[in-house]
PDB file of C-alpha atoms in Angstrom:
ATOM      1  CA  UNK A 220       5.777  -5.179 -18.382  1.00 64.00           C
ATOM      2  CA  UNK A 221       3.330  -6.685 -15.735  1.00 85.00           C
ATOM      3  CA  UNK A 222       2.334  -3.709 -13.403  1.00 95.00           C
ATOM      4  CA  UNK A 223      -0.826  -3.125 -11.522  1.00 98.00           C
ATOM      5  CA  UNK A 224      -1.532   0.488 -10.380  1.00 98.00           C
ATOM      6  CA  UNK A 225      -2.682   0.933  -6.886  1.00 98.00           C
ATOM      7  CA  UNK A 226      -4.199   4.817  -6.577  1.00 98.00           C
ATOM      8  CA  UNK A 227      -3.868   5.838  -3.280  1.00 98.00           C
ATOM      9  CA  UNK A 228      -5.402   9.922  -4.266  1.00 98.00           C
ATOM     10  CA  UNK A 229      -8.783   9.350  -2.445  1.00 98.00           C
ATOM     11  CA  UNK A 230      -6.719   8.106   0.907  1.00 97.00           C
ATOM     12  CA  UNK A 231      -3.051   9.359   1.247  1.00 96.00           C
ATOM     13  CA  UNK A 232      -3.536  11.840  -1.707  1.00 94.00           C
ATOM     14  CA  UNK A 233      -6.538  13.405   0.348  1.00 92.00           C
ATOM     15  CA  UNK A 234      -3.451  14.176   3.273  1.00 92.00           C
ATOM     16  CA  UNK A 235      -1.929  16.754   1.613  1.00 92.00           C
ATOM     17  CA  UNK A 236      -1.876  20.356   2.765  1.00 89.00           C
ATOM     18  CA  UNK A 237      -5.060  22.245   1.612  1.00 88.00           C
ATOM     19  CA  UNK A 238      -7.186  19.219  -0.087  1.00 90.00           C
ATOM     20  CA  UNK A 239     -10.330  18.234   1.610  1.00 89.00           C
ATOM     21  CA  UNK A 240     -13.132  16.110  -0.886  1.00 94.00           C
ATOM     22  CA  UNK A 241     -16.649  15.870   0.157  1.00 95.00           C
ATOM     23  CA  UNK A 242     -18.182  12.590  -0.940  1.00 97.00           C
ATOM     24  CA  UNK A 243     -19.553  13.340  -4.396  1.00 97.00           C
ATOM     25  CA  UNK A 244     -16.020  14.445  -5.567  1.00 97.00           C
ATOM     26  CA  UNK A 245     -14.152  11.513  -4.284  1.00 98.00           C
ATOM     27  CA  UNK A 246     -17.293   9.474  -6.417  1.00 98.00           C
ATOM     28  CA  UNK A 247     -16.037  11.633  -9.266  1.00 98.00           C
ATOM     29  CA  UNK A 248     -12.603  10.960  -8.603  1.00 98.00           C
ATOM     30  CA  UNK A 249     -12.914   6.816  -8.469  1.00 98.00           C
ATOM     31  CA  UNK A 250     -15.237   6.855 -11.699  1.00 98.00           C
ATOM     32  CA  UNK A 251     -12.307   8.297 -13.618  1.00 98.00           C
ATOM     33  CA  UNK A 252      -9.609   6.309 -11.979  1.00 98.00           C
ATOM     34  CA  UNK A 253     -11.454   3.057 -12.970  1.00 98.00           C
ATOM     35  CA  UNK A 254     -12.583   4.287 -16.683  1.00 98.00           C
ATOM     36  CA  UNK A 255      -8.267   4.775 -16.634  1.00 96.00           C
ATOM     37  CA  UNK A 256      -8.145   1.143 -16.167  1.00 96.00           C
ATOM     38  CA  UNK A 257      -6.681   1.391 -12.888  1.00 98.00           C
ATOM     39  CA  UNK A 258      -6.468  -1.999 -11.314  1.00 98.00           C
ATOM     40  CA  UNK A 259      -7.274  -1.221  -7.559  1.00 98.00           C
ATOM     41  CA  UNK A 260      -8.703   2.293  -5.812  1.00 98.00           C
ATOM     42  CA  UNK A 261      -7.519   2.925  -2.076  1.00 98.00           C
ATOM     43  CA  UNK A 262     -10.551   4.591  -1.349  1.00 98.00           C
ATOM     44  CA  UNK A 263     -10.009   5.679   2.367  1.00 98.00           C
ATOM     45  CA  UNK A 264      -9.988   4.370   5.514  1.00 98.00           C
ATOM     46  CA  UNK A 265     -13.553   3.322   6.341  1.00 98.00           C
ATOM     47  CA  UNK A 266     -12.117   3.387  10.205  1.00 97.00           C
ATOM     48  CA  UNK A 267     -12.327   7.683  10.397  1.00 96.00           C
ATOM     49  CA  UNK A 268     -16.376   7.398  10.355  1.00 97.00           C
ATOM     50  CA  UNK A 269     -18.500  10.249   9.218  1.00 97.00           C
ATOM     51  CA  UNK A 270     -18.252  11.280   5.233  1.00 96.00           C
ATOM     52  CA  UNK A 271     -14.833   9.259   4.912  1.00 97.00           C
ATOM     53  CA  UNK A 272     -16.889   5.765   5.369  1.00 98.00           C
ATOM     54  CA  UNK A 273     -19.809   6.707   3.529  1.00 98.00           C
ATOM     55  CA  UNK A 274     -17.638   7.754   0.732  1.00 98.00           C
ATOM     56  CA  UNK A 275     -16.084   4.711   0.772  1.00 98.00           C
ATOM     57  CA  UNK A 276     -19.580   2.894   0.898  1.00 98.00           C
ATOM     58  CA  UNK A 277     -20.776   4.840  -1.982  1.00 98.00           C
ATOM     59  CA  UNK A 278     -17.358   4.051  -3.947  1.00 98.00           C
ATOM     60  CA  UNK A 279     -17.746   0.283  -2.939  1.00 98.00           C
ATOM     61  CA  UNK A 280     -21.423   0.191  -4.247  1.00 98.00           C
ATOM     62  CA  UNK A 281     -20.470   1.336  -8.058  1.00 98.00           C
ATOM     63  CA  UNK A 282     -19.762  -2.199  -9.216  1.00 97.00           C
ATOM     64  CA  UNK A 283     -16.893  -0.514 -10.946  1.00 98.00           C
ATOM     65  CA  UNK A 284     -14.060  -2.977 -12.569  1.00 98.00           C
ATOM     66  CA  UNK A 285     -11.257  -1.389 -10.526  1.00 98.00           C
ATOM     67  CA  UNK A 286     -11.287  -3.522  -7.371  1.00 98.00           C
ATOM     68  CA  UNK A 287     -11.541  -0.914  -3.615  1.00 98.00           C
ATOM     69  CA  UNK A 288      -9.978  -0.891  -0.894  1.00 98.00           C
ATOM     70  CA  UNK A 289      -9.785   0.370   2.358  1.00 98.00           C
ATOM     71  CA  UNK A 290      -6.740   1.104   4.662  1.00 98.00           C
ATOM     72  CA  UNK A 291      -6.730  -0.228   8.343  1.00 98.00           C
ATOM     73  CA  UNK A 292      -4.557  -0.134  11.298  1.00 98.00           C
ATOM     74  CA  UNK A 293      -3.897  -3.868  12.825  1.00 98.00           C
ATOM     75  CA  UNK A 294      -6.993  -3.715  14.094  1.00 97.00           C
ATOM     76  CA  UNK A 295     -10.610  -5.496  14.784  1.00 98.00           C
ATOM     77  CA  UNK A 296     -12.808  -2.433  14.809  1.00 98.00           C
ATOM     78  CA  UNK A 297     -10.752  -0.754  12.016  1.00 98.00           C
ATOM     79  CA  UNK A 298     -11.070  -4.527   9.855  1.00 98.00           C
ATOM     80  CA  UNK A 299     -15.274  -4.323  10.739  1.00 98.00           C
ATOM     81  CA  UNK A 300     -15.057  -0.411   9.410  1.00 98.00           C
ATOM     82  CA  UNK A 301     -14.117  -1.603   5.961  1.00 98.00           C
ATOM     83  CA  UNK A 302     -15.631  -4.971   6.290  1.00 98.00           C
ATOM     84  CA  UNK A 303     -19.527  -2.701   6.870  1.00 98.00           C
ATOM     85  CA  UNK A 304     -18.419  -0.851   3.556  1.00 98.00           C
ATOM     86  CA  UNK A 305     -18.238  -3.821   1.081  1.00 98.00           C
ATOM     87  CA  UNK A 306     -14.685  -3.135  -0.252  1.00 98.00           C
ATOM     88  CA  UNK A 307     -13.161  -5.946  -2.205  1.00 98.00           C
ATOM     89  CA  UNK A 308      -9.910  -5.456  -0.292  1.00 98.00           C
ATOM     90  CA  UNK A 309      -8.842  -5.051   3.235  1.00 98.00           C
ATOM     91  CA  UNK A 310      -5.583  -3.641   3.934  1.00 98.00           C
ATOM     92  CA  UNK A 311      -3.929  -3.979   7.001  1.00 98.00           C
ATOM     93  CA  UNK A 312      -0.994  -2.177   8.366  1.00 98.00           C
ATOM     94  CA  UNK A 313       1.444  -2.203  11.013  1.00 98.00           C
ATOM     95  CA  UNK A 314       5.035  -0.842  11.306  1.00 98.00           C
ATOM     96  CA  UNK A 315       7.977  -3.387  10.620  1.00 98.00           C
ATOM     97  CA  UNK A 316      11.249  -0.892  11.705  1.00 98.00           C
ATOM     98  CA  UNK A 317      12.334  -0.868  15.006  1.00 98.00           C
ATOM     99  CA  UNK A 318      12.060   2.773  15.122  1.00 97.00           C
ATOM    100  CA  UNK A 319       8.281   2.991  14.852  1.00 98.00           C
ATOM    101  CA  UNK A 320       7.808  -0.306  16.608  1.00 98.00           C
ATOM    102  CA  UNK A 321       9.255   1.673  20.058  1.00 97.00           C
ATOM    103  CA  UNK A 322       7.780   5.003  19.083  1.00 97.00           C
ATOM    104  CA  UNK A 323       4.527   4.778  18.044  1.00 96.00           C
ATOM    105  CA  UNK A 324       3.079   1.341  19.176  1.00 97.00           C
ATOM    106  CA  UNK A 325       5.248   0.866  22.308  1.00 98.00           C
ATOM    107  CA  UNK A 326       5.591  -2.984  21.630  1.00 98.00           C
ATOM    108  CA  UNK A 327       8.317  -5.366  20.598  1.00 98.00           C
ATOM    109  CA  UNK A 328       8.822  -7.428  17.491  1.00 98.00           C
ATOM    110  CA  UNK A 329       6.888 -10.316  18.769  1.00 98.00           C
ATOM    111  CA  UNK A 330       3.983  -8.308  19.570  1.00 98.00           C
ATOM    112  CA  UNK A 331       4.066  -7.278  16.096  1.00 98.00           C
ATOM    113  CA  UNK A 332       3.836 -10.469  14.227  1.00 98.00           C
ATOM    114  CA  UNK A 333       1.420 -11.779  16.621  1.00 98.00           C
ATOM    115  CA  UNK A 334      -1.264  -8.736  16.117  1.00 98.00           C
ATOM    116  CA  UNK A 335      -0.249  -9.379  12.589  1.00 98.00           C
ATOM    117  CA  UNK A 336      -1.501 -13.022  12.389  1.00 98.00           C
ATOM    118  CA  UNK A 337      -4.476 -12.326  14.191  1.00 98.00           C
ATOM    119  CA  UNK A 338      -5.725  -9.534  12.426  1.00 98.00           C
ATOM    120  CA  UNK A 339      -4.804 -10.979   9.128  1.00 98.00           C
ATOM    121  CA  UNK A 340      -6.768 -14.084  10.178  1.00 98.00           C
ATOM    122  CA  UNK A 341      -9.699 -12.778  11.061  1.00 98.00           C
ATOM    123  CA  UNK A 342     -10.548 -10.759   7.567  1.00 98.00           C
ATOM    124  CA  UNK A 343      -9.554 -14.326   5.813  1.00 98.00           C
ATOM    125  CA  UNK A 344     -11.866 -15.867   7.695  1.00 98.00           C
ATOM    126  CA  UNK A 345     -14.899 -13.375   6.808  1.00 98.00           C
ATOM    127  CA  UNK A 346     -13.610 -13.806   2.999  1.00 98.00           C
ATOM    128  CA  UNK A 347     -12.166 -10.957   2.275  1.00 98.00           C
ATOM    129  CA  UNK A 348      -8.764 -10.417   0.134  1.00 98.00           C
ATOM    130  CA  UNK A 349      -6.237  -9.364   2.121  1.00 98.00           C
ATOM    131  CA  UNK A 350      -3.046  -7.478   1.696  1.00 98.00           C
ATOM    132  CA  UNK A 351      -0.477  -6.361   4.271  1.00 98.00           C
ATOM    133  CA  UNK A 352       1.218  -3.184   4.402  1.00 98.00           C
ATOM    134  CA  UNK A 353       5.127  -2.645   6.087  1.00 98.00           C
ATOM    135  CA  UNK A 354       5.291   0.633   7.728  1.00 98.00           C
ATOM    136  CA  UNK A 355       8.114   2.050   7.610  1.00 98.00           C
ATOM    137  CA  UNK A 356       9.763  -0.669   5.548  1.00 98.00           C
ATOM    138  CA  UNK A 357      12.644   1.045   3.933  1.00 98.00           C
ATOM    139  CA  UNK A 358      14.095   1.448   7.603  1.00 98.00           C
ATOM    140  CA  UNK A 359      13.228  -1.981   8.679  1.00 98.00           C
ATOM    141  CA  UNK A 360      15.697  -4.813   9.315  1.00 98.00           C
ATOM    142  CA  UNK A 361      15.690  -7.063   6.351  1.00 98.00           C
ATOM    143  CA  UNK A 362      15.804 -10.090   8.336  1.00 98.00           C
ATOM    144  CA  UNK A 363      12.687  -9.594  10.394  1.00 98.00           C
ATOM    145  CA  UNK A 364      11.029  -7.963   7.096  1.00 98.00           C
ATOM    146  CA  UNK A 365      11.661 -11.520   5.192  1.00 98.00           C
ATOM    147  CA  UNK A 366      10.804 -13.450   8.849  1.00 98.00           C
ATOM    148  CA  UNK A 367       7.231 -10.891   8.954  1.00 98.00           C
ATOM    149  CA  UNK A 368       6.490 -11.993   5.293  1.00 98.00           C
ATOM    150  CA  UNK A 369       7.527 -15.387   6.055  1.00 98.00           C
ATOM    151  CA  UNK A 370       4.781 -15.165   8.669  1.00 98.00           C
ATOM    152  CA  UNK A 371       1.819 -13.547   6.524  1.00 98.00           C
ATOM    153  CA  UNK A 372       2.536 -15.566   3.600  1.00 98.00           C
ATOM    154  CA  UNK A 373       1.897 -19.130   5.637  1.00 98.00           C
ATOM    155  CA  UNK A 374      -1.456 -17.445   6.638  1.00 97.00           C
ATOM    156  CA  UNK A 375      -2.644 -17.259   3.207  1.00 98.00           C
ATOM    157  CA  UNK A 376      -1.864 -13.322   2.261  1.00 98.00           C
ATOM    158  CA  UNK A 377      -0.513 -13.275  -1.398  1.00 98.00           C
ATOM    159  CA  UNK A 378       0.763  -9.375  -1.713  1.00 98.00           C
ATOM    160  CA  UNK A 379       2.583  -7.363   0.921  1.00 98.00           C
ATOM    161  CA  UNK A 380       3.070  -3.651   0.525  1.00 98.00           C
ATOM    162  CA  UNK A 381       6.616  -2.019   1.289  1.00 98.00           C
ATOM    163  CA  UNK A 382       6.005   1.287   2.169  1.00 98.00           C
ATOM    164  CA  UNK A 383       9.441   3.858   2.206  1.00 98.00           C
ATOM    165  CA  UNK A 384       6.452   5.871   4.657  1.00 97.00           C
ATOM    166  CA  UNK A 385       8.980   8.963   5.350  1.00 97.00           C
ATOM    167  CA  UNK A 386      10.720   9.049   2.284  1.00 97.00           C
ATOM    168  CA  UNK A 387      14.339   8.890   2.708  1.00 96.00           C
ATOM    169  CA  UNK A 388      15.095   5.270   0.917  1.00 97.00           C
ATOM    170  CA  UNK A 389      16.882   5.618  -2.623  1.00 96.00           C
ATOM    171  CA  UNK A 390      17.079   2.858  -5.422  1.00 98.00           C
ATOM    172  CA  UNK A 391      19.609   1.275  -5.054  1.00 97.00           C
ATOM    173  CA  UNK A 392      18.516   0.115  -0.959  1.00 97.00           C
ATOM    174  CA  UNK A 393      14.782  -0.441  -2.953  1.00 98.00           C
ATOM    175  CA  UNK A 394      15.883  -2.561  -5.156  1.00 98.00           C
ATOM    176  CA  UNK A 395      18.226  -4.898  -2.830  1.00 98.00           C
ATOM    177  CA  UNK A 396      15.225  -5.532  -0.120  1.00 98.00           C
ATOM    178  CA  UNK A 397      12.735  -6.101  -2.777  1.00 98.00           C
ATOM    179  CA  UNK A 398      14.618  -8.733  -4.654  1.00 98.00           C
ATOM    180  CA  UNK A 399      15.503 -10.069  -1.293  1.00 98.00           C
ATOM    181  CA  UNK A 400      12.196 -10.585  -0.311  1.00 98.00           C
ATOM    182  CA  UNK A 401      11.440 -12.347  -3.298  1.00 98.00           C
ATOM    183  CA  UNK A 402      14.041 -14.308  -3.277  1.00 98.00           C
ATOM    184  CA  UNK A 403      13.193 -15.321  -0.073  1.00 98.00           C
ATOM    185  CA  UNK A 404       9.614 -15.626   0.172  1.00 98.00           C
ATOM    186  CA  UNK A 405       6.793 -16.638  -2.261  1.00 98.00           C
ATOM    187  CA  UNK A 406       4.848 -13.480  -2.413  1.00 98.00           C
ATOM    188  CA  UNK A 407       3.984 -10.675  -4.558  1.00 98.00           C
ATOM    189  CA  UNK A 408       5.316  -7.164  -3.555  1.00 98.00           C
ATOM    190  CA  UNK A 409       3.857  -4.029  -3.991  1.00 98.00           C
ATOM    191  CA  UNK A 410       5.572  -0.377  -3.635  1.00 98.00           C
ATOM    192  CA  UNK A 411       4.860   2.379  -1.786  1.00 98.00           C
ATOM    193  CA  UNK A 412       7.227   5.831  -2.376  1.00 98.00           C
ATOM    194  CA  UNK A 413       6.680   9.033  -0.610  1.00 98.00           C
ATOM    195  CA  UNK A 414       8.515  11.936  -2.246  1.00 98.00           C
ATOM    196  CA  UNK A 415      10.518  13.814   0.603  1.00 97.00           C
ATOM    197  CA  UNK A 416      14.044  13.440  -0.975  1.00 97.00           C
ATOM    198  CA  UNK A 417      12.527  13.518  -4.982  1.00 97.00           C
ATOM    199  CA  UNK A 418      12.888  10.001  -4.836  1.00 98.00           C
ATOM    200  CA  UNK A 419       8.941   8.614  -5.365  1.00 98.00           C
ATOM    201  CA  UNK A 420       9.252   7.929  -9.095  1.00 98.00           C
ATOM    202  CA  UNK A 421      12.620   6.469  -9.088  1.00 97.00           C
ATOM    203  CA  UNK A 422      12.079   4.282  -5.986  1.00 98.00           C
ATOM    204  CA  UNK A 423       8.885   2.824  -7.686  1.00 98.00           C
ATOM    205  CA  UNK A 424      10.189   2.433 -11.128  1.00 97.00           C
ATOM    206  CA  UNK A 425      13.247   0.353  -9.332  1.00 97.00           C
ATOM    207  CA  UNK A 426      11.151  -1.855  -7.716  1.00 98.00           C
ATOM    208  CA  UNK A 427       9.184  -2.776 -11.025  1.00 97.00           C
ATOM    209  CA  UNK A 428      12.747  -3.797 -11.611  1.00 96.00           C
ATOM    210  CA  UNK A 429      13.495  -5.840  -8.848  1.00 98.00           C
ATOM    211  CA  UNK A 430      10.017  -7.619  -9.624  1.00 98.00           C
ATOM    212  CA  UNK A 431       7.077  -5.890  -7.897  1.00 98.00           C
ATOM    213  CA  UNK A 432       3.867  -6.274  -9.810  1.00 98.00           C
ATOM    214  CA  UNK A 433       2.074  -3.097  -7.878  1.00 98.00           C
ATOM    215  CA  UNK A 434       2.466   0.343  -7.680  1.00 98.00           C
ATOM    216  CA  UNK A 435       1.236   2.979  -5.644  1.00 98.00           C
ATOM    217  CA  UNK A 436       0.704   6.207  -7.553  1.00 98.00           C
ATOM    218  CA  UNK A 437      -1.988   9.480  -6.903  1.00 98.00           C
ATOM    219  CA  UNK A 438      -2.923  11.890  -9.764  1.00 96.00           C
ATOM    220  CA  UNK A 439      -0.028  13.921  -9.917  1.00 96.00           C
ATOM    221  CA  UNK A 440       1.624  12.821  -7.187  1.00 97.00           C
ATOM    222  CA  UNK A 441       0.058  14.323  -4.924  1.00 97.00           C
ATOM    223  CA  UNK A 442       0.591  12.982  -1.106  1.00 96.00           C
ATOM    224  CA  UNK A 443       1.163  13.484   2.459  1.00 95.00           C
ATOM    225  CA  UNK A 444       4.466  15.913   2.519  1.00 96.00           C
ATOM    226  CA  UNK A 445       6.197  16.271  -0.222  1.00 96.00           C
ATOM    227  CA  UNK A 446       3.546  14.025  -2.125  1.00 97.00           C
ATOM    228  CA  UNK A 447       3.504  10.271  -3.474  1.00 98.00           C
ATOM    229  CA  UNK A 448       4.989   8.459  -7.131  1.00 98.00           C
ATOM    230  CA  UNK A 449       2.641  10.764  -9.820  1.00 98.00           C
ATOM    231  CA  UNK A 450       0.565   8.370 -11.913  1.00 97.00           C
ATOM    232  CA  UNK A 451       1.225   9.889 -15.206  1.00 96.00           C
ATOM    233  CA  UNK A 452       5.002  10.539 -15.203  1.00 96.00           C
ATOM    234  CA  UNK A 453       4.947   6.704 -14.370  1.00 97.00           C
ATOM    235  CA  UNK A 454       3.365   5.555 -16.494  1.00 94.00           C
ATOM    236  CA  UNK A 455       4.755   7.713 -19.346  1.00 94.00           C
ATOM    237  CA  UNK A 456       8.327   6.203 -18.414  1.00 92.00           C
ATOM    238  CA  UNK A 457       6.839   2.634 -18.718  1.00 86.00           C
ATOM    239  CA  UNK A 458       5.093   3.583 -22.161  1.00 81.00           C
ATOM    240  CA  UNK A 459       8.616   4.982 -23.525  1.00 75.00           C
ATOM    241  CA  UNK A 460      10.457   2.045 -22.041  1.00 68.00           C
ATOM    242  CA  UNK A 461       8.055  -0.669 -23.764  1.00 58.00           C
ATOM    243  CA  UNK A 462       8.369   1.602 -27.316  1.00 61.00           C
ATOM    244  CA  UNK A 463      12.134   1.681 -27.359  1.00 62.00           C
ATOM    245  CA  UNK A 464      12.329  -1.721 -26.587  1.00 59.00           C
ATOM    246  CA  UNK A 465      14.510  -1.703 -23.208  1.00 56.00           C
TER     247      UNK A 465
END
């Protein structure tokens, strides 16, 4: 089965209660992660300043074969942050449900899509890979999700991330949006579970069903809350799927 692993430890990992990791441990940390094989390391977000963008900096400068990443709200300075750091990646976010549209940005729809396509365009431009990340997807209408990744998808962005960012979604919802959007639009998909109902693994391993190629995971599972899908019991379910033969 064609997955990639996107480890998220060094960035939403690193919000859990209790875990703080100065920059030579997060070093540590993204050596081992790419001698795993792990496809792509979500390093930080180069945007905080201080040790969290030098860490990132020092991460970027490795040369390992895992590609980096940095997270960034829809926005220019944030974009710059990770730009100054050398990251293969730039991620950009931006909430997609009309929930966290009202609450936390105080804008509409429109607004959305528009800060979308400019911020998206800009990190093209400077020739960067770009991905997109739908806060708060799993409570997002599916209509505007397929008309936001409608949107990204004609600007040139080839992976969007559907984030279930409080943790409440279950499989069965997963796996209906995901093979919607593909269905709908030509991109790839990538998942991202929190674990508030127990539902992390299960919502990721669904959406390798419903066709996303990329999973977010952390060393075990550790996460904001209740914690993110755990890496290993993953990837152990894949490896005893692909020896049975289902």
């Amino acid at each position: 089965m064609d997955v990639n692993i996107v480890d998220t430890t060094l960035r939403d990992g690193e919000q859990k209660a209790g875990i703080a990791l100065g920059i030579n441990e997060k070093v540590k940390i993204a050596k081992i992660l790419n001698d795993m094989g792990i496809y792509q390391i979500e390093a930080g977000s180069a945007a905080m300043g201080g040790e969290e963008k030098a860490s990132i900096e020092e991460i970027a400068a490795l040369g390992l074969k895992s590609k980096i990443s940095s997270w960034n709200r829809a926005n220019i300075k944030d974009i710059d942050a990770s730009i100054d750091c050398g990251v293969d990646i730039v991620h950009i976010s931006i909430p997609t449900s009309d929930l966290q549209i009202k609450s936390k940005l105080g804008k509409d729809k429109a607004w959305v899509l528009e800060r979308i396509k400019k911020c998206t365009t800009y990190a093209l431009e400077k020739g960067y890979e770009v991905t997109v990340g739908m806060e708060d997807a799993a409570r997002s209408d599916i209509s505007f999700l397929i008309e936001f990744c409608t949107v990204v998808s004609e600007i040139g962005i080839k992976r969007i991330r559907y984030s279930d960012t409080v943790g409440i979604s279950h499989p069965r919802k997963v796996f209906y949006s995901i093979k919607k959007l593909l269905q709908e639009v030509p991109i790839e998909i990538e998942i991202h579970a929190h674990n508030d109902f127990g539902m992390a693994l299960a919502n990721s391993l669904v959406a390798v069903e419903a066709g996303a190629k990329f999973v977010n995971c952390t060393i075990s599972g550790v996460g904001e809350r209740a914690g993110n899908c755990d890496f290993i019991k993953f990837a152990k379910y894949l490896g005893d799927r692909h020896r049975d033969g289902t």
